[in-house]
Coordinates of C-alpha atoms in Angstrom, one line a residue:
M1 CA 310.6 240.6 185.6
A2 CA 312.3 237.9 187.8
G3 CA 314.2 240.6 189.5
L4 CA 311.0 242.6 190.4
Q5 CA 309.3 239.7 191.6
K6 CA 312.1 238.9 194.1
R7 CA 311.9 242.5 195.2
I8 CA 308.5 242.0 196.1
I9 CA 309.2 238.6 197.7
D10 CA 312.0 240.6 199.8
A11 CA 309.4 243.4 200.7
L12 CA 306.9 240.6 201.9
L13 CA 309.4 238.8 204.1
S14 CA 310.9 241.9 205.5
R15 CA 307.6 243.5 206.6
G16 CA 306.6 240.1 208.4
L17 CA 303.6 239.3 206.4
L18 CA 304.9 235.6 205.1
T19 CA 307.3 233.1 206.4
E20 CA 309.9 231.4 204.4
K21 CA 308.1 228.3 204.5
Q22 CA 304.9 229.9 203.3
M23 CA 306.5 231.8 200.5
E24 CA 308.2 228.4 199.3
E25 CA 304.9 226.9 199.0
V26 CA 303.5 229.5 197.1
L27 CA 306.2 229.8 194.6
A28 CA 306.3 226.0 194.3
V29 CA 302.6 226.3 193.2
Q30 CA 303.4 229.1 190.7
R31 CA 306.0 226.9 189.2
T32 CA 303.6 224.0 188.4
Q33 CA 300.4 225.9 187.8
G34 CA 301.5 229.4 186.7
G35 CA 299.6 232.7 187.6
S36 CA 301.0 235.8 189.2
L37 CA 302.5 235.8 192.7
Q38 CA 299.9 238.4 194.0
T39 CA 296.8 236.3 192.8
L40 CA 298.2 233.2 194.4
L41 CA 298.8 234.9 197.7
M42 CA 295.1 236.6 197.6
E43 CA 293.6 233.2 196.6
R44 CA 295.1 231.4 199.7
G45 CA 294.1 234.3 202.0
L46 CA 297.9 234.8 203.3
V47 CA 298.0 238.5 202.7
S48 CA 295.4 241.0 202.9
E49 CA 295.0 243.4 199.7
A50 CA 296.1 246.5 201.7
D51 CA 299.3 244.6 203.0
L52 CA 300.1 243.2 199.6
V53 CA 299.6 246.6 197.8
A54 CA 302.0 248.2 200.2
A55 CA 304.8 245.4 199.7
V56 CA 304.4 245.6 195.9
S57 CA 304.7 249.4 196.0
Q58 CA 308.0 248.9 198.1
G59 CA 309.3 246.1 196.1
I60 CA 308.9 247.8 192.5
G61 CA 308.8 251.4 193.4
I62 CA 305.3 252.1 191.9
P63 CA 303.2 254.6 194.1
P64 CA 299.6 253.2 195.2
I65 CA 296.4 255.5 194.9
N66 CA 293.0 255.5 196.5
L67 CA 290.5 255.2 193.5
S68 CA 287.6 256.1 196.0
R69 CA 288.9 259.5 196.6
M70 CA 289.8 260.3 193.0
K71 CA 287.5 261.9 190.5
L72 CA 288.0 259.9 187.1
D73 CA 287.4 261.3 183.6
V74 CA 284.4 259.5 182.1
G75 CA 286.0 260.5 178.7
L76 CA 288.5 257.9 179.3
K77 CA 286.2 255.1 178.9
A78 CA 286.5 255.4 175.0
L79 CA 290.1 254.5 175.5
I80 CA 289.9 251.4 177.5
P81 CA 286.7 249.3 176.9
R82 CA 285.0 247.6 179.9
D83 CA 285.9 243.9 179.0
L84 CA 289.3 244.8 178.6
A85 CA 289.4 246.8 182.3
L86 CA 287.9 243.5 183.8
Q87 CA 290.1 241.1 182.0
Y88 CA 293.4 243.0 183.3
Q89 CA 291.9 244.4 186.4
L90 CA 292.9 248.2 185.5
I91 CA 291.0 251.6 185.6
P92 CA 292.2 254.6 183.6
V93 CA 293.2 257.3 185.8
S94 CA 294.1 260.3 183.7
C95 CA 295.5 261.3 180.2
T96 CA 298.2 264.1 180.1
G97 CA 299.6 264.7 176.4
Q98 CA 300.8 261.2 175.3
A99 CA 301.1 259.7 178.7
L100 CA 298.2 257.5 180.0
T101 CA 298.0 256.8 183.8
I102 CA 296.4 253.4 184.5
A103 CA 295.5 252.1 188.1
M104 CA 296.4 248.2 188.0
A105 CA 296.1 245.4 190.5
D106 CA 299.1 243.7 189.0
P107 CA 301.3 246.6 187.3
L108 CA 303.8 243.5 186.5
N109 CA 301.4 242.3 183.8
V110 CA 303.5 243.2 180.7
F111 CA 300.9 241.7 178.4
A112 CA 298.3 244.1 179.7
L113 CA 300.6 247.1 179.0
D114 CA 301.8 246.1 175.8
T115 CA 298.1 245.6 174.8
L116 CA 297.3 249.0 176.0
S117 CA 300.1 250.6 174.6
A118 CA 299.4 249.3 171.2
M119 CA 295.4 250.0 171.4
T120 CA 295.6 253.5 172.5
G121 CA 299.0 254.5 170.8
L122 CA 300.1 256.1 174.3
S123 CA 302.8 255.5 176.5
I124 CA 301.2 253.9 179.9
S125 CA 302.3 254.7 183.4
P126 CA 300.8 252.1 185.8
V127 CA 299.9 252.9 189.4
L128 CA 298.8 250.5 192.1
A129 CA 295.3 249.9 193.4
T130 CA 294.0 247.0 195.5
P131 CA 292.0 244.4 193.6
K132 CA 288.8 245.3 195.5
D133 CA 289.2 249.1 194.7
I134 CA 289.7 248.2 191.0
R135 CA 286.5 246.0 190.9
D136 CA 284.4 248.7 192.7
T137 CA 285.5 251.3 190.5
I138 CA 284.8 249.3 187.2
D139 CA 281.2 249.0 188.5
T140 CA 280.9 252.5 189.4
F141 CA 283.0 253.7 186.3
Y142 CA 281.5 251.4 183.6
G143 CA 278.4 250.0 185.3
T144 CA 277.9 246.3 186.0
G145 CA 276.8 245.2 182.4
V146 CA 273.8 243.1 183.5
E147 CA 271.5 245.9 182.6
E148 CA 272.7 246.1 178.9
T149 CA 272.5 242.1 178.7
L150 CA 269.1 241.9 179.8
R151 CA 268.0 244.8 177.5
E152 CA 269.6 242.8 174.7
M153 CA 268.1 239.6 175.5
V154 CA 264.3 241.0 175.8
R155 CA 265.0 242.9 172.4
K156 CA 266.3 239.7 170.7
T157 CA 263.6 237.5 172.3
E158 CA 260.9 239.8 171.5
S159 CA 262.0 240.3 167.7
G160 CA 262.2 236.5 167.7
S161 CA 265.7 236.6 166.4
Q162 CA 266.7 233.9 168.8
A163 CA 265.4 230.5 169.2
I164 CA 264.4 231.1 173.0
I165 CA 260.8 231.5 171.8
T166 CA 260.4 228.0 170.2
G167 CA 257.5 227.3 168.0
A168 CA 255.2 224.4 169.0
E169 CA 256.6 222.6 165.6
E170 CA 259.9 222.5 166.8
L171 CA 259.1 221.1 170.2
E172 CA 256.9 218.4 169.0
G173 CA 258.1 214.7 170.1
E174 CA 260.3 216.5 172.7
S175 CA 259.7 216.0 176.5
E176 CA 259.3 219.0 178.7
A177 CA 262.8 218.4 180.4
E178 CA 264.4 217.9 176.9
Q179 CA 263.0 221.2 175.8
L180 CA 264.5 222.7 179.1
L181 CA 267.9 221.2 178.7
R182 CA 267.9 222.4 175.1
Q183 CA 267.2 226.1 176.0
T184 CA 269.5 226.1 178.8
Q185 CA 272.3 225.2 176.1
E186 CA 271.4 228.2 174.2
A187 CA 274.0 231.1 174.3
P188 CA 271.6 233.7 175.2
V189 CA 270.3 231.9 178.3
I190 CA 273.9 231.2 179.4
K191 CA 274.7 234.7 179.0
L192 CA 271.8 235.9 181.0
T193 CA 272.3 233.7 183.8
D194 CA 276.0 234.7 184.0
A195 CA 275.0 238.3 184.0
I196 CA 272.8 238.0 186.8
L197 CA 275.3 236.1 188.9
T198 CA 278.0 238.6 188.1
R199 CA 276.1 241.4 189.0
A200 CA 275.2 239.9 192.4
V201 CA 279.1 239.4 193.0
R202 CA 279.9 242.9 191.9
I203 CA 277.4 244.7 194.0
H204 CA 278.5 242.7 197.2
A205 CA 275.2 240.9 197.5
S206 CA 275.1 238.0 200.0
D207 CA 272.0 236.5 198.7
L208 CA 270.2 236.5 195.1
F209 CA 266.6 235.7 194.9
I210 CA 264.7 234.9 191.5
E211 CA 261.2 234.7 192.2
P212 CA 258.4 234.2 189.6
R213 CA 255.2 235.7 189.6
E214 CA 252.0 235.0 187.6
K215 CA 253.0 237.3 184.7
T216 CA 256.6 238.7 185.6
V217 CA 259.8 237.5 187.3
R218 CA 261.2 239.3 190.1
V219 CA 265.0 239.6 190.8
R220 CA 266.3 240.8 194.2
Y221 CA 269.8 241.0 195.9
R222 CA 270.6 241.3 199.6
V223 CA 273.1 243.8 200.0
D224 CA 274.5 244.9 203.5
G225 CA 271.7 242.9 204.9
I226 CA 268.9 244.7 203.0
L227 CA 266.9 243.6 199.9
Q228 CA 267.1 245.6 196.6
E229 CA 265.4 244.9 193.3
G230 CA 267.3 244.5 190.1
P231 CA 266.8 244.0 186.5
A232 CA 264.6 241.0 185.6
P233 CA 264.3 238.6 182.8
P234 CA 260.8 238.1 180.7
K235 CA 258.6 235.7 182.3
H236 CA 259.0 233.0 179.5
L237 CA 262.8 232.7 180.2
H238 CA 262.4 231.9 183.8
P239 CA 262.1 228.2 183.3
A240 CA 265.3 228.2 181.4
V241 CA 267.0 230.2 183.8
V242 CA 266.2 228.5 186.8
S243 CA 267.0 225.2 184.8
R244 CA 270.5 226.6 184.0
I245 CA 271.4 227.2 187.4
K246 CA 270.2 223.7 188.3
I247 CA 272.5 222.4 185.7
M248 CA 275.4 224.4 187.2
S249 CA 274.4 222.9 190.6
E250 CA 274.2 219.3 189.0
L251 CA 270.5 219.0 190.4
D252 CA 267.7 217.4 188.3
I253 CA 265.9 219.9 186.1
A254 CA 262.9 217.4 185.6
E255 CA 261.9 217.4 189.2
R256 CA 259.6 220.5 190.2
R257 CA 257.4 219.1 193.0
L258 CA 260.3 219.0 195.6
P259 CA 262.7 221.3 196.9
Q260 CA 266.4 220.9 195.6
D261 CA 269.7 222.2 197.4
G262 CA 272.9 222.3 195.7
H263 CA 276.1 224.4 195.1
F264 CA 278.5 225.3 192.2
N265 CA 281.7 227.6 191.7
F266 CA 281.5 230.3 189.3
R267 CA 284.5 232.5 188.3
V268 CA 283.7 236.2 188.5
D269 CA 286.6 238.8 187.5
E270 CA 289.4 236.1 188.0
R271 CA 287.9 235.1 191.5
L272 CA 286.4 231.7 192.2
I273 CA 283.0 232.5 194.0
D274 CA 281.1 229.7 195.8
F275 CA 277.2 229.8 195.2
R276 CA 274.9 227.8 197.4
V277 CA 271.3 226.9 195.8
S278 CA 268.0 226.3 197.3
V279 CA 265.2 225.7 194.6
L280 CA 261.7 225.7 196.1
P281 CA 258.5 225.0 194.1
S282 CA 255.9 227.7 194.2
S283 CA 252.8 228.7 192.7
F284 CA 254.3 230.1 189.6
G285 CA 257.6 228.0 189.0
G286 CA 260.8 227.5 190.8
N287 CA 261.9 229.9 193.4
V288 CA 265.6 230.2 193.6
C289 CA 267.7 231.6 196.5
V290 CA 271.1 231.6 196.0
R291 CA 273.8 232.2 198.8
I292 CA 277.0 233.9 197.5
L293 CA 280.2 233.0 199.4
D294 CA 283.2 235.4 198.3
K295 CA 286.2 234.5 200.1
G296 CA 287.8 237.8 199.1
E297 CA 285.3 239.8 200.8
V298 CA 285.4 237.9 204.2
K299 CA 287.5 239.4 206.7
L300 CA 288.7 236.9 209.3
D301 CA 290.7 239.2 211.7
I302 CA 289.0 239.7 215.0
D303 CA 290.5 242.9 215.4
T304 CA 288.7 244.3 212.3
L305 CA 285.2 243.2 212.8
G306 CA 284.2 246.3 214.8
F307 CA 284.0 245.0 218.2
S308 CA 284.5 247.6 221.0
P309 CA 287.9 247.3 223.0
E310 CA 286.3 245.8 226.0
D311 CA 284.2 243.2 224.2
L312 CA 287.1 242.4 222.1
E313 CA 289.4 241.8 225.1
R314 CA 286.7 239.5 226.6
L315 CA 286.6 237.4 223.6
K316 CA 290.2 237.2 223.0
A317 CA 290.7 235.8 226.7
C318 CA 287.9 233.4 226.5
A319 CA 289.1 232.0 223.2
R320 CA 292.7 231.4 224.8
R321 CA 291.3 229.5 227.5
P322 CA 292.1 225.8 227.3
H323 CA 288.6 224.6 228.1
G324 CA 285.0 225.9 228.6
M325 CA 282.1 227.1 226.1
L326 CA 281.7 230.3 224.3
L327 CA 278.5 231.1 222.6
S328 CA 277.6 233.5 219.8
T329 CA 273.8 234.5 219.4
G330 CA 271.9 236.4 216.9
P331 CA 269.6 236.1 213.8
T332 CA 270.6 234.5 210.6
G333 CA 273.0 236.8 209.0
S334 CA 274.3 238.5 211.8
G335 CA 278.0 237.6 211.5
K336 CA 278.3 234.7 214.0
T337 CA 279.9 232.4 211.9
T338 CA 282.3 235.1 210.8
T339 CA 283.3 235.8 214.3
L340 CA 283.9 232.5 215.3
Y341 CA 285.9 231.8 212.3
A342 CA 288.0 234.9 213.1
L343 CA 288.5 233.5 216.7
L344 CA 289.8 230.3 215.3
K345 CA 292.2 231.8 213.1
M346 CA 293.5 233.8 215.9
I347 CA 294.2 230.9 218.1
D348 CA 295.1 228.5 215.5
S349 CA 298.9 226.9 215.7
P350 CA 300.6 223.9 214.8
E351 CA 300.2 223.0 218.7
K352 CA 296.3 222.7 218.5
N353 CA 294.0 220.3 216.9
I354 CA 290.9 222.5 216.0
L355 CA 288.1 220.7 214.3
T356 CA 284.7 222.3 213.4
V357 CA 281.2 220.7 212.5
E358 CA 278.9 223.0 210.2
D359 CA 276.1 223.1 208.1
P360 CA 277.4 223.6 205.6
V361 CA 281.1 224.5 205.8
E362 CA 281.2 228.0 204.5
F363 CA 284.6 228.7 204.0
D364 CA 288.0 226.5 203.9
L365 CA 290.2 227.3 206.9
G366 CA 293.6 226.5 206.0
G367 CA 295.0 224.2 208.9
I368 CA 291.8 223.4 210.5
N369 CA 289.8 220.2 210.0
Q370 CA 286.3 221.1 209.1
V371 CA 283.2 218.5 208.6
S372 CA 280.0 219.2 207.0
V373 CA 276.8 218.0 208.4
K374 CA 274.6 215.5 206.3
T375 CA 271.4 214.9 208.0
D376 CA 270.2 212.6 205.1
I377 CA 272.4 210.0 206.2
G378 CA 272.4 210.5 209.8
L379 CA 275.5 212.8 210.3
T380 CA 273.7 215.2 212.6
F381 CA 275.6 217.9 214.7
A382 CA 275.5 215.3 217.8
A383 CA 276.7 212.4 215.9
A384 CA 279.4 214.4 214.3
L385 CA 280.5 215.7 217.9
R386 CA 280.5 212.1 219.0
S387 CA 283.1 211.2 216.4
I388 CA 285.1 214.6 216.7
L389 CA 285.7 213.7 220.3
R390 CA 287.6 210.5 219.3
Q391 CA 289.9 212.7 217.1
D392 CA 291.4 214.2 220.5
P393 CA 290.6 217.8 219.6
D394 CA 291.8 220.7 221.6
V395 CA 289.1 223.5 220.2
I396 CA 285.7 222.2 218.6
M397 CA 283.6 224.7 216.8
V398 CA 279.8 223.5 216.8
G399 CA 278.1 225.6 213.7
E400 CA 274.7 225.6 215.5
I401 CA 273.2 224.1 218.9
R402 CA 269.7 223.0 217.3
D403 CA 268.4 220.7 219.7
A404 CA 269.0 219.3 223.3
E405 CA 270.8 216.5 221.9
A406 CA 273.5 218.9 220.4
A407 CA 273.5 221.0 223.3
D408 CA 274.1 218.2 225.7
M409 CA 277.1 216.8 223.7
A410 CA 278.7 220.5 223.2
I411 CA 278.3 220.9 227.2
K412 CA 279.8 217.4 227.9
S413 CA 282.7 218.4 225.5
A414 CA 283.5 221.5 227.2
L415 CA 283.2 219.8 230.5
T416 CA 285.7 217.1 229.5
G417 CA 288.6 219.8 228.9
H418 CA 287.8 221.0 225.4
L419 CA 287.3 224.6 224.2
V420 CA 283.9 224.7 222.4
L421 CA 282.9 227.3 220.2
S422 CA 279.0 227.6 219.1
T423 CA 276.2 229.6 217.8
L424 CA 272.3 229.8 219.1
H425 CA 269.4 231.6 217.6
T426 CA 268.2 233.8 220.4
N427 CA 267.6 237.6 220.3
S428 CA 270.0 238.4 223.2
A429 CA 273.0 237.2 225.0
A430 CA 270.8 236.9 228.1
G431 CA 268.3 234.7 226.4
S432 CA 271.0 232.1 225.3
V433 CA 271.5 230.9 228.9
V434 CA 267.5 230.9 229.4
R435 CA 267.2 229.0 226.4
L436 CA 269.8 226.3 227.5
V437 CA 267.9 225.7 230.6
N438 CA 264.6 225.9 228.5
M439 CA 266.5 222.9 226.4
G440 CA 266.6 220.8 229.4
M441 CA 270.2 221.5 230.3
E442 CA 270.9 221.6 234.1
P443 CA 271.7 224.9 235.4
F444 CA 274.6 223.8 237.3
L445 CA 276.1 222.4 233.9
I446 CA 275.8 225.6 232.3
N447 CA 277.4 227.3 235.1
S448 CA 280.3 224.8 234.9
C449 CA 281.1 225.2 231.2
V450 CA 279.9 228.3 229.8
M451 CA 282.4 231.3 229.9
A452 CA 280.7 234.0 228.4
V453 CA 277.7 234.7 225.5
L454 CA 278.4 237.0 222.7
G455 CA 275.3 238.7 221.1
Q456 CA 275.7 240.4 218.0
R457 CA 274.1 242.4 214.9
L458 CA 275.4 244.0 212.0
V459 CA 274.7 247.3 211.1
R460 CA 275.5 249.2 207.7
K461 CA 278.3 251.8 207.6
I462 CA 277.9 255.1 206.3
C463 CA 279.0 255.6 202.8
P464 CA 282.3 257.9 203.1
K465 CA 281.7 259.4 199.7
C466 CA 278.4 260.8 200.5
L467 CA 278.7 261.3 204.3
E468 CA 276.9 264.5 205.4
R469 CA 276.6 266.0 208.9
Y470 CA 273.4 266.9 210.8
R471 CA 272.4 267.6 214.3
P472 CA 269.2 265.6 215.8
P473 CA 266.5 267.4 217.5
K474 CA 267.3 268.1 220.9
G475 CA 264.7 266.3 222.8
M476 CA 265.7 262.9 220.9
A477 CA 269.3 263.5 221.4
E478 CA 268.7 263.9 225.2
K479 CA 266.6 260.8 225.5
L480 CA 269.3 258.9 223.8
G481 CA 272.3 260.3 225.5
L482 CA 273.9 261.9 222.2
V483 CA 274.6 265.3 223.7
D484 CA 277.8 267.0 224.8
K485 CA 278.8 268.4 228.2
G486 CA 276.9 271.5 227.6
G487 CA 273.4 269.4 226.9
E488 CA 273.5 270.4 223.0
P489 CA 272.9 267.7 220.7
L490 CA 276.0 265.9 219.1
E491 CA 276.9 266.3 215.5
L492 CA 275.8 263.0 213.9
A493 CA 276.4 261.7 210.3
R494 CA 274.4 259.9 207.2
G495 CA 274.6 259.0 204.0
A496 CA 273.2 261.4 201.4
G497 CA 273.3 258.5 198.6
C498 CA 275.4 258.5 195.6
R499 CA 276.3 256.2 192.7
A500 CA 279.0 254.4 194.6
C501 CA 276.7 252.9 197.3
F502 CA 273.7 252.7 194.8
K503 CA 272.0 255.6 196.3
S504 CA 271.5 253.8 199.6
G505 CA 273.8 256.0 201.8
Y506 CA 275.6 252.9 203.0
A507 CA 278.7 250.8 202.1
G508 CA 279.7 247.7 204.1
R509 CA 278.8 246.4 207.4
E510 CA 280.0 246.2 211.0
V511 CA 279.6 244.3 214.1
I512 CA 277.5 245.8 217.2
A513 CA 277.6 243.5 220.2
E514 CA 276.9 242.6 223.7
T515 CA 279.2 240.1 225.8
L516 CA 277.7 238.5 228.8
V517 CA 280.7 237.3 231.1
M518 CA 279.5 234.5 233.4
S519 CA 279.9 236.4 236.9
P520 CA 278.9 235.0 240.4
P521 CA 275.6 236.8 240.3
I522 CA 274.5 235.6 237.1
R523 CA 275.6 232.3 237.9
E524 CA 273.2 232.4 241.0
L525 CA 270.3 233.6 238.8
I526 CA 270.9 230.8 236.2
L527 CA 270.6 228.2 239.2
K528 CA 267.3 230.0 240.3
R529 CA 266.2 229.5 236.6
A530 CA 265.5 233.3 236.5
P531 CA 263.9 235.1 233.4
E532 CA 266.0 236.6 230.7
R533 CA 265.2 240.4 231.9
E534 CA 266.8 239.6 235.4
V535 CA 269.7 238.2 233.7
Q536 CA 270.0 241.3 231.4
N537 CA 269.8 243.6 234.4
A538 CA 272.6 241.5 236.3
A539 CA 275.0 241.7 233.3
R540 CA 274.3 245.5 233.0
K541 CA 275.3 246.1 236.5
G542 CA 278.4 244.0 236.1
G543 CA 279.7 246.4 233.1
M544 CA 278.0 244.9 230.1
K545 CA 277.1 247.4 227.2
T546 CA 274.0 246.4 225.3
L547 CA 273.5 246.3 221.7
R548 CA 271.8 249.4 221.6
E549 CA 274.4 251.2 223.5
H550 CA 277.1 249.9 221.7
G551 CA 275.1 250.9 218.5
L552 CA 274.8 254.5 219.7
A553 CA 278.4 254.7 220.4
K554 CA 279.0 253.9 216.6
V555 CA 276.4 256.6 215.7
A556 CA 278.3 259.1 217.9
A557 CA 281.7 258.2 215.8
H558 CA 279.9 258.8 212.6
I559 CA 280.2 255.0 211.8
T560 CA 276.5 254.2 211.6
T561 CA 273.0 255.9 211.7
L562 CA 270.4 256.1 214.2
D563 CA 268.0 254.3 211.7
E564 CA 270.5 251.3 211.6
V565 CA 270.7 251.0 215.1
F566 CA 267.1 251.0 215.6
R567 CA 266.2 248.7 212.9
T568 CA 268.7 246.0 214.2
T569 CA 268.0 246.4 217.9
I570 CA 264.1 246.4 218.0
G571 CA 263.7 243.3 219.5
E572 CA 266.3 244.1 222.4
V573 CA 265.3 243.4 226.0
V574 CA 265.6 246.7 227.7
A575 CA 266.7 246.6 231.5
V576 CA 264.7 248.3 233.9

């Protein structure tokens, strides 16, 4: 086994995926903490899943496969139960005679191979697959498991076989908080809460909502920016579930009058997931919103986020400048922070001192100093920026410019020789410069420091497993410019809906963007305090493609649909 690991290490180094120093550091951690080399590399974000699979395949001579393109035999579920598939991160692929082919994320796991061989009585032939491919296939092959857990919970509570429904005589002498605390320690409540959180991670939700109604509870998941309803617990279990989440977040379960915020870490499928919790008192109980931050799902490679070649070149050029300001704008959940993180990772080097101030810090960026805002003790964006400037930074990322004070400090930082990256909440790139003027910033200062403004949205991508082609009506195609040289409508695509995409027709999201570069005509308009529409028109004349134009290009390329582009750009300023 040691020889196989050495061959994997040699493959990683020969491909240039890691430096000798990085490998030494990971091996030192493995010697002290244990664990597989692949897991340690992935947890630290040093190697992408695809690159790691390619290197492992080269090192040990086991071929990789793409599970999303394979039709699996559902009868193999009887050979390997779901719990074992989750534990060892594997999927049964095929069985021929006495040979069982298994797709594994870690084919060097001899304990898993021995267990499978002993349990099935078959010889095991492992093949390679990425951990994400394995996780996604487990959900589609076996199901997520939360539905079964909820049905079991409802059946047990309705039959009275569990102590969740507690008689009044049992509660006598206990305060309400003591009753809740006792209920949250019951195994069924723990299992139910864990199942809801696990399902959220496995279906790649960004947010989880647990919302009480008068007689029911609604559980919703935000997947690819769209809310979808999921299995919900009985109404009488809602207080116990909310209290369980509060305990995990180290919040006060007795406090029901005031909003509370917290966070906790929870391990799902061998991955440590960060959950940010907000509990808001409502008419029928605590309304819970959980933001799910899965490092394994976040791509911090600026080249893979979906920007057009022109916008990508503009962003990279701005990020490589020694000073100035680059702004990213869009609504909440449009990927602004991810874009800025990706730019920071691109320019990060030992020669640069990079600091960020965020509310809160979403992901740990190795080698970059990050500060979390704490407004309750006076550590605001502006206050943190003042202190950061004393740390002699080269690059500063401000999570969000919320007020005039933060805007003033960010502009002054850019004017004094620092590269500043920040976000604003406006509907368009042109709206950002107008917003800064309206916040009280002098136009000549904006012209002196702002290099470019990026406006972006996230559109859902068509599920590749159920993609179907069609031609839109000719009148619509002509109006949108989706016609060929002969004037005929282009062939477009949409998702029919399948099990893999939960019948939505979409899988994953990608950026559409517009990049407003500060040209002389635009600077003149800013000095004149021109309205947003005039700035937008000047930017388009200078070559800027709008959000909708970029979206329609992705429609023509069969990446997304017309419905998605119209949904995400409905508030776009249309130039005339």
